[in-house]
Amino acid sequence: MRFDVLTLFPEMFEGVLAASILGRAATHPADSAPDSAPRLSYHLTNIRDFTVDKHQKVDQRPFGGGPGMVLQCQPVWDAVQSVEPLDARPATRIVMTPQGRRLDQSMVEELAQLPRLLIIAGRYEGIDERVVERLAPIREISIGDYVLTGGELAAMVLIDAVTRLIPGVLGDDESAGADSFASEIGGVLDHPHYTRPRVWEGMAVPEVLISGDHAAIEAWRRQQAMARTRDRRPDLLS
Ligand code: 6GU
């Protein structure tokens, strides 16, 4: 999987993409061949590098008036045209916007099957609608019903959620199959987890978990997951 990110703030991504599981996935492939290329790469492009404005401006006030600034078509279009030919794999275009379809785990699973995602992270009040239209087909994606100052954090959320589903990215200890919302467990919340010590501050771990009875443990976990889902997220069951 190749990720291309088009943003006005590439520095916001650098720490996140270098750290932890994402950084390991991009630099230390778990493939058997020692010299194999990473299964994953991230490429950051600054939209401002494509401005032709003498003051490097990329935004203007909205026609029709109103607050805020609108990202102009030209730098966004030119950035996409410059980045797409950098790799032969076809890019699925995505623009992060609170007006988009809301991201969920099934959309994440679908995106993780693709060879390449090109993600535009907008700032300001939005992006000139004409460039979004001209970039069709393009998927407009939101990460939830709240407003962020820009699409960068939303893009990082999407990249994180997709990356951890790429085969080999998670170690054996981090398997993705049993996650909350994973479609293979029927889209419900995960069960609670416990580790040592057996008693902490007078609170004991549920007895069944130390019984060694794997069928009983499975049944208990399923029951807990369903009870939590009914209690906290009944919408997932309807
Ligand atoms: Cl994708 N962008 C912004 N600015 N705010 C958001 C969002 C995206 N998703 C939820 N809120």
Short mmCIF file of C-alpha atoms and ligand atoms in Angstrom, two decimals, residues 95-100 122-124 141-155, ligand 1:
data_model
loop_
_atom_site.label_atom_id
_atom_site.label_comp_id
_atom_site.label_asym_id
_atom_site.label_seq_id
_atom_site.Cartn_x
_atom_site.Cartn_y
_atom_site.Cartn_z
CA VAL A 95 -10.61 14.22 0.34
CA MET A 96 -11.03 14.62 4.09
CA THR A 97 -14.04 16.81 4.86
CA PRO A 98 -16.68 16.98 7.59
CA GLN A 99 -19.20 16.88 4.71
CA GLY A 100 -18.01 13.42 3.71
CA GLY A 122 -7.93 20.48 3.50
CA ARG A 123 -7.63 23.46 5.83
CA TYR A 124 -9.67 26.64 6.08
CA ILE A 141 -14.65 11.10 3.96
CA SER A 142 -15.36 12.48 7.46
CA ILE A 143 -14.16 10.83 10.67
CA GLY A 144 -17.17 11.78 12.76
CA ASP A 145 -19.78 14.34 13.65
CA TYR A 146 -17.62 17.07 15.13
CA VAL A 147 -15.49 19.78 13.55
CA LEU A 148 -11.68 19.80 13.44
CA THR A 149 -9.55 22.78 12.41
CA GLY A 150 -8.36 20.84 9.39
CA GLY A 151 -8.30 17.49 7.66
CA GLU A 152 -4.80 16.54 8.83
CA LEU A 153 -5.79 14.76 12.04
CA ALA A 154 -8.64 13.09 10.17
CA ALA A 155 -6.19 11.87 7.50
CL1 6GU B 1 -12.29 14.98 7.56
N1 6GU B 1 -12.18 17.41 8.55
C1 6GU B 1 -12.49 18.34 9.47
N2 6GU B 1 -12.01 19.59 9.32
N3 6GU B 1 -13.26 18.12 10.51
C2 6GU B 1 -13.72 16.87 10.64
C3 6GU B 1 -13.43 15.85 9.73
C4 6GU B 1 -12.64 16.16 8.68
N4 6GU B 1 -14.04 14.73 10.13
C5 6GU B 1 -14.69 15.05 11.25
N5 6GU B 1 -14.50 16.34 11.55
#
